[in-house]
Coordinates of C-alpha atoms in Angstrom, one line a residue:
X22 CA -132.8 -52.8 28.1
X23 CA -132.3 -49.8 30.4
X24 CA -132.4 -46.4 28.7
X25 CA -130.7 -45.0 31.8
X26 CA -132.1 -42.1 33.9
X27 CA -131.3 -38.5 33.0
X28 CA -128.7 -37.1 35.4
X29 CA -130.9 -34.1 35.9
X30 CA -133.7 -36.4 37.1
X31 CA -131.7 -37.9 39.9
X32 CA -133.2 -35.7 42.6
X33 CA -135.3 -37.5 45.2
X34 CA -138.6 -36.2 46.6
X35 CA -136.8 -33.7 48.8
X36 CA -135.2 -32.2 45.8
X37 CA -131.7 -33.5 46.6
X38 CA -129.4 -35.0 44.0
X39 CA -128.5 -38.6 44.6
X40 CA -125.6 -40.0 42.6
X41 CA -125.9 -43.6 41.5
X42 CA -123.3 -46.2 42.1
X43 CA -120.9 -47.6 39.5
X44 CA -121.7 -51.2 38.5
X45 CA -118.5 -52.7 37.0
X46 CA -116.0 -53.1 39.8
X47 CA -113.3 -55.5 38.6
X48 CA -109.6 -54.9 38.7
X49 CA -106.6 -55.2 36.5
X50 CA -103.8 -57.0 38.3
X51 CA -100.2 -57.9 37.8
X52 CA -100.7 -61.1 39.9
X53 CA -100.3 -64.4 38.0
X54 CA -103.5 -65.9 36.8
X55 CA -105.5 -62.6 37.1
X56 CA -108.7 -62.4 35.0
X57 CA -107.6 -59.0 33.8
X58 CA -103.8 -59.1 33.6
X59 CA -101.7 -56.0 33.1
X60 CA -100.8 -56.2 29.4
X61 CA -99.9 -53.5 26.8
X62 CA -102.6 -52.8 24.3
X63 CA -105.2 -55.0 25.9
X64 CA -107.4 -52.3 27.4
X65 CA -109.2 -49.3 26.0
X66 CA -110.2 -46.3 28.1
X67 CA -113.4 -44.4 27.2
X68 CA -113.5 -40.9 28.6
X69 CA -115.1 -37.5 28.2
X70 CA -113.0 -34.3 28.3
X71 CA -116.0 -32.7 29.9
X72 CA -116.4 -35.1 32.8
X73 CA -114.4 -34.5 36.0
X74 CA -114.4 -38.2 37.0
X75 CA -113.0 -39.2 33.6
X76 CA -110.5 -36.4 33.7
X77 CA -109.0 -38.1 36.8
X78 CA -108.2 -41.1 34.7
X79 CA -106.7 -39.1 31.8
X80 CA -104.4 -37.2 34.2
X81 CA -103.1 -40.4 36.0
X82 CA -102.7 -42.2 32.7
X83 CA -100.3 -39.5 31.6
X84 CA -98.5 -39.0 35.0
X85 CA -97.8 -42.7 35.0
X86 CA -96.6 -42.9 31.4
X87 CA -99.3 -45.2 30.3
X88 CA -100.0 -43.5 26.9
X89 CA -98.5 -46.4 24.8
X90 CA -100.1 -49.1 27.0
X91 CA -103.7 -47.9 27.4
X92 CA -105.1 -46.1 24.4
X93 CA -108.2 -43.9 24.9
X94 CA -111.1 -42.4 23.0
X95 CA -113.1 -39.4 24.1
X96 CA -116.8 -39.1 23.4
X97 CA -118.4 -36.0 22.1
X98 CA -119.3 -33.4 24.8
X99 CA -123.0 -33.8 24.1
X100 CA -124.9 -36.1 26.5
X101 CA -128.6 -36.2 25.9
X102 CA -131.3 -38.9 26.3
X103 CA -129.2 -41.8 25.2
X104 CA -126.1 -40.6 27.2
X105 CA -122.7 -40.0 25.9
X106 CA -122.3 -40.2 22.1
X107 CA -119.3 -40.7 19.9
X108 CA -118.4 -38.0 17.3
X109 CA -119.5 -38.7 13.7
X110 CA -116.8 -39.1 11.1
X111 CA -117.5 -35.7 9.6
X112 CA -117.4 -33.8 13.0
X113 CA -114.3 -31.8 13.9
X114 CA -114.2 -31.5 17.7
X115 CA -111.0 -30.3 19.5
X116 CA -108.9 -32.6 21.7
X117 CA -106.8 -35.7 21.2
X118 CA -108.6 -38.9 20.2
X119 CA -112.1 -37.4 19.9
X120 CA -113.1 -39.9 17.2
X121 CA -115.8 -42.5 16.4
X122 CA -115.3 -45.7 18.5
X123 CA -112.2 -47.5 17.0
X124 CA -113.1 -50.8 18.7
X125 CA -116.8 -51.3 17.9
X126 CA -117.5 -50.2 14.3
X127 CA -120.7 -48.5 13.7
X128 CA -121.9 -47.8 17.2
X129 CA -123.1 -44.3 18.1
X130 CA -123.3 -44.2 21.9
X131 CA -121.3 -45.4 24.8
X132 CA -124.4 -47.3 26.0
X133 CA -124.1 -49.6 23.0
X134 CA -120.9 -51.0 24.5
X135 CA -122.7 -51.6 27.8
X136 CA -125.5 -53.5 26.1
X137 CA -123.1 -55.6 24.1
X138 CA -121.4 -56.6 27.3
X139 CA -124.7 -57.2 29.1
X140 CA -128.0 -57.0 27.2
X141 CA -129.9 -56.7 30.4
X142 CA -127.8 -53.9 31.9
X143 CA -129.9 -51.6 34.1
X144 CA -127.2 -49.2 35.4
X145 CA -125.7 -45.9 34.2
X146 CA -123.5 -45.4 31.1
X147 CA -120.6 -43.5 32.6
X148 CA -117.1 -42.4 31.9
X149 CA -114.4 -43.4 32.5
X150 CA -115.1 -46.9 31.2
X151 CA -112.2 -49.3 31.2
X152 CA -112.7 -52.0 28.5
X153 CA -110.9 -55.3 28.0
X154 CA -110.7 -55.6 24.2
X155 CA -109.5 -59.2 24.3
X156 CA -112.4 -60.5 26.3
X157 CA -115.0 -58.0 25.2
X158 CA -115.8 -57.1 28.8
X159 CA -116.0 -53.8 30.8
X160 CA -113.5 -54.1 33.6
X161 CA -114.5 -51.1 35.7
X162 CA -116.4 -47.8 35.4
X163 CA -115.5 -46.3 38.8
X164 CA -112.9 -43.6 38.5
X165 CA -111.5 -43.8 42.0
X166 CA -110.7 -47.5 41.4
X167 CA -109.4 -47.1 37.8
X168 CA -106.8 -44.5 38.9
X169 CA -105.5 -46.7 41.7
X170 CA -105.0 -49.6 39.2
X171 CA -103.0 -47.2 37.1
X172 CA -100.8 -46.4 40.1
X173 CA -99.2 -49.8 40.4
X174 CA -100.5 -52.6 38.3
X175 CA -98.6 -51.8 35.1
X176 CA -95.3 -50.9 36.9
X177 CA -93.6 -54.1 35.8
X178 CA -93.9 -53.0 32.1
X179 CA -93.1 -49.3 32.7
X180 CA -89.7 -47.6 32.5
X181 CA -88.2 -46.9 36.0
X182 CA -89.0 -43.2 35.9
X183 CA -92.7 -44.0 35.8
X184 CA -92.5 -46.8 38.3
X185 CA -91.1 -44.1 40.7
X186 CA -94.2 -41.9 40.2
X187 CA -96.0 -42.6 43.5
X188 CA -99.4 -40.9 43.8
X189 CA -100.6 -42.7 46.9
X190 CA -97.5 -42.9 49.1
X191 CA -97.7 -45.2 52.1
X192 CA -96.8 -42.4 54.6
X193 CA -99.7 -40.2 53.4
X194 CA -102.4 -42.8 52.7
X195 CA -104.5 -42.1 55.8
X196 CA -104.3 -38.3 55.2
X197 CA -105.2 -38.7 51.6
X198 CA -108.1 -41.0 52.4
X199 CA -109.4 -38.6 55.0
X200 CA -109.1 -35.7 52.6
X201 CA -110.8 -37.6 49.8
X202 CA -113.8 -38.3 52.0
X203 CA -114.8 -34.7 52.6
X204 CA -113.4 -33.4 49.3
X205 CA -115.6 -35.9 47.4
X206 CA -118.8 -35.4 49.4
X207 CA -118.6 -31.6 49.8
X208 CA -116.7 -30.4 46.8
X209 CA -116.5 -33.0 43.9
X210 CA -120.1 -34.1 44.4
X211 CA -121.1 -30.9 46.2
X212 CA -121.2 -28.9 43.0
X213 CA -123.6 -31.4 41.6
X214 CA -125.7 -31.6 44.7
X215 CA -126.0 -27.8 44.5
X216 CA -126.6 -27.6 40.7
X217 CA -129.0 -30.5 40.4
X218 CA -131.1 -29.6 43.4
X219 CA -134.8 -29.0 42.5
X220 CA -135.8 -27.1 45.6
X221 CA -134.4 -24.0 47.3
X222 CA -134.0 -25.9 50.5
X223 CA -132.0 -28.7 48.9
X224 CA -129.8 -26.2 47.0
X225 CA -128.9 -24.1 50.1
X226 CA -128.4 -27.3 52.1
X227 CA -125.6 -28.2 49.8
X228 CA -124.1 -25.0 48.5
X229 CA -123.2 -23.6 51.9
X230 CA -121.2 -26.7 53.0
X231 CA -119.5 -26.6 49.5
X232 CA -118.1 -23.2 50.3
X233 CA -117.1 -24.2 53.8
X234 CA -115.2 -27.1 52.3
X235 CA -113.5 -24.8 49.8
X236 CA -112.5 -22.6 52.7
X237 CA -111.0 -25.7 54.4
X238 CA -109.0 -26.5 51.3
X239 CA -107.9 -22.9 51.0
X240 CA -106.6 -22.9 54.6
X241 CA -104.7 -26.2 54.0
X242 CA -103.1 -25.0 50.7
X243 CA -102.2 -21.6 52.2
X244 CA -100.4 -23.4 55.0
X245 CA -99.0 -26.5 53.3
X246 CA -98.8 -26.2 49.5
X247 CA -95.1 -26.6 48.6
X248 CA -96.3 -26.4 45.8
X249 CA -98.7 -29.3 45.8
X250 CA -101.4 -30.5 48.2
X251 CA -99.1 -32.6 50.3
X252 CA -95.7 -31.0 49.6
X253 CA -93.2 -31.3 46.8
X254 CA -94.8 -34.3 45.0
X255 CA -98.1 -34.6 43.3
X256 CA -100.5 -37.1 45.0
X257 CA -104.0 -38.4 44.5
X258 CA -105.3 -35.4 46.5
X259 CA -104.1 -33.1 43.8
X260 CA -105.7 -35.1 41.0
X261 CA -109.1 -35.4 42.7
X262 CA -109.4 -31.8 43.7
X263 CA -108.1 -30.4 40.4
X264 CA -110.8 -31.8 38.2
X265 CA -113.5 -29.9 40.1
X266 CA -111.6 -26.7 40.6
X267 CA -110.6 -26.3 37.0
X268 CA -114.3 -26.4 36.1
X269 CA -115.4 -24.1 38.9
X270 CA -115.1 -20.7 37.4
X271 CA -116.0 -21.6 33.8
X272 CA -119.0 -23.7 34.6
X273 CA -120.0 -24.3 38.2
X274 CA -120.3 -20.6 39.3
X275 CA -123.1 -19.8 36.8
X276 CA -124.5 -23.2 35.6
X277 CA -124.7 -24.8 39.1
X278 CA -125.3 -21.6 41.0
X279 CA -122.2 -22.0 43.0
X280 CA -121.8 -18.2 43.1
X281 CA -121.0 -17.3 46.6
X282 CA -117.5 -16.6 45.2
X283 CA -115.4 -17.7 42.3
X284 CA -111.9 -19.2 42.7
X285 CA -109.9 -16.5 41.0
X286 CA -111.1 -13.7 43.3
X287 CA -112.1 -15.5 46.5
X288 CA -109.5 -18.3 47.1
X289 CA -106.0 -17.1 46.4
X290 CA -104.1 -20.3 47.6
X291 CA -106.4 -22.6 45.6
X292 CA -106.0 -20.3 42.6
X293 CA -102.2 -20.4 42.9
X294 CA -102.1 -24.2 43.3
X295 CA -104.6 -24.7 40.4
X296 CA -102.5 -22.6 38.0
X297 CA -99.3 -24.4 39.0
X298 CA -100.8 -27.7 38.0
X299 CA -102.4 -26.4 34.8
X300 CA -99.5 -24.4 33.4
X301 CA -96.5 -26.4 34.7
X302 CA -97.6 -30.1 34.7
X303 CA -98.5 -31.3 31.2
X304 CA -100.7 -34.2 32.5
X305 CA -103.1 -31.6 33.9
X306 CA -103.0 -28.8 31.3
X307 CA -102.9 -31.0 28.2
X308 CA -105.9 -33.0 29.4
X309 CA -108.1 -30.0 30.1
X310 CA -110.4 -29.0 27.2
X311 CA -112.5 -26.0 28.1
X312 CA -114.7 -26.2 24.9
X313 CA -115.8 -29.7 25.9
X314 CA -116.3 -28.6 29.5
X315 CA -118.4 -25.5 28.8
X316 CA -120.5 -27.0 26.0
X317 CA -121.2 -30.2 27.8
X318 CA -122.8 -28.7 30.9
X319 CA -124.6 -25.8 29.2
X320 CA -125.9 -27.7 26.2
X321 CA -126.6 -31.1 27.7
X322 CA -128.5 -30.2 30.9
X323 CA -131.7 -29.0 29.3
X324 CA -133.6 -28.9 32.6
X325 CA -131.2 -26.3 33.9
X326 CA -130.5 -24.4 30.6
X327 CA -133.3 -25.2 28.2
X328 CA -132.1 -22.8 25.5
X329 CA -128.5 -24.3 25.6
X330 CA -126.9 -20.9 25.7
X331 CA -123.3 -21.1 26.7
X332 CA -122.0 -18.0 28.6
X333 CA -119.1 -16.3 27.0
X334 CA -117.0 -15.9 30.1
X335 CA -115.0 -16.0 32.2
X336 CA -112.3 -14.8 29.9
X337 CA -109.8 -16.4 29.9
X338 CA -111.1 -19.7 31.3
X339 CA -107.9 -19.8 33.4
X340 CA -105.6 -16.9 34.1
X341 CA -101.8 -17.0 33.5
X342 CA -99.7 -17.6 36.6
X343 CA -98.6 -14.0 36.8
X344 CA -102.0 -12.3 36.3
X345 CA -104.8 -11.6 38.7
X346 CA -108.3 -10.2 38.4
X347 CA -108.6 -6.5 39.2
X348 CA -110.0 -7.0 42.7
X349 CA -107.1 -9.1 43.7
X350 CA -104.6 -6.8 42.1
X351 CA -106.0 -3.9 44.2
X352 CA -105.5 -5.9 47.4
X353 CA -101.9 -6.9 46.5
X354 CA -100.8 -3.3 45.8

């Protein structure tokens, strides 16, 4: 059995972080005869509130009205040698459905599910994990594919108002795909490539392009946000950028050394867009748990923070829509 490789050990000889590939890549489908048909209550979603990739799935699940169709469980924020663990019955951790695993009685870690499905599994134990309860199989553990299943495959059993939530509209698909490519490489994964670098050269090689990409997103949002990334409707581009940006000031600035600037004082258009989503769209704000986010990174990554001290700030983790930091206030006067 694979014990998995510590995420903070994924740097290669050059000191650069290399993200492993997801292993389970099947799909739920509404087509007749599908191996994984779209059915209410058949699937269970395992997530972490701390993880930006799992956060994507939680947001889309709520945007598409799938709460009664796909239940979920969140693991504990702690991820050590055995990977993500479930809370114990006597632990009180904030957030909806932060419980012991309701499907597999007695297991302690997410990896136990992977080994039940495949005793010879050699890959990573990641969230989100989409699990077929009826067949006892993992359908998929790649967030970008899970969210696209959620977009369409359950529409036949959803109320019309949720069928009409289109996060990947045909007329914007090329633009969204192009945006996804550089957003993923330079921002979503860029913070990790900066934070998990083990040489100065590898760190600088990645942190500088990260901030160039943030400047590109800032310019786009300053010119086009009305109020979302591609206009008046939320799209996949909003979902995929949000889960990194909401973690940026509370964690990535200090823990991953992404400190050329923070969002709240250096990127006003991104900051405005971020707060619009957090405060006005329940699927974004209600699925954001700052205690999980801050504790996970600072207490799980022992190679970066061996004493597991969690910085107190920033306070608050996200500002109200009508409040700015003093430096921004001074400029706006």
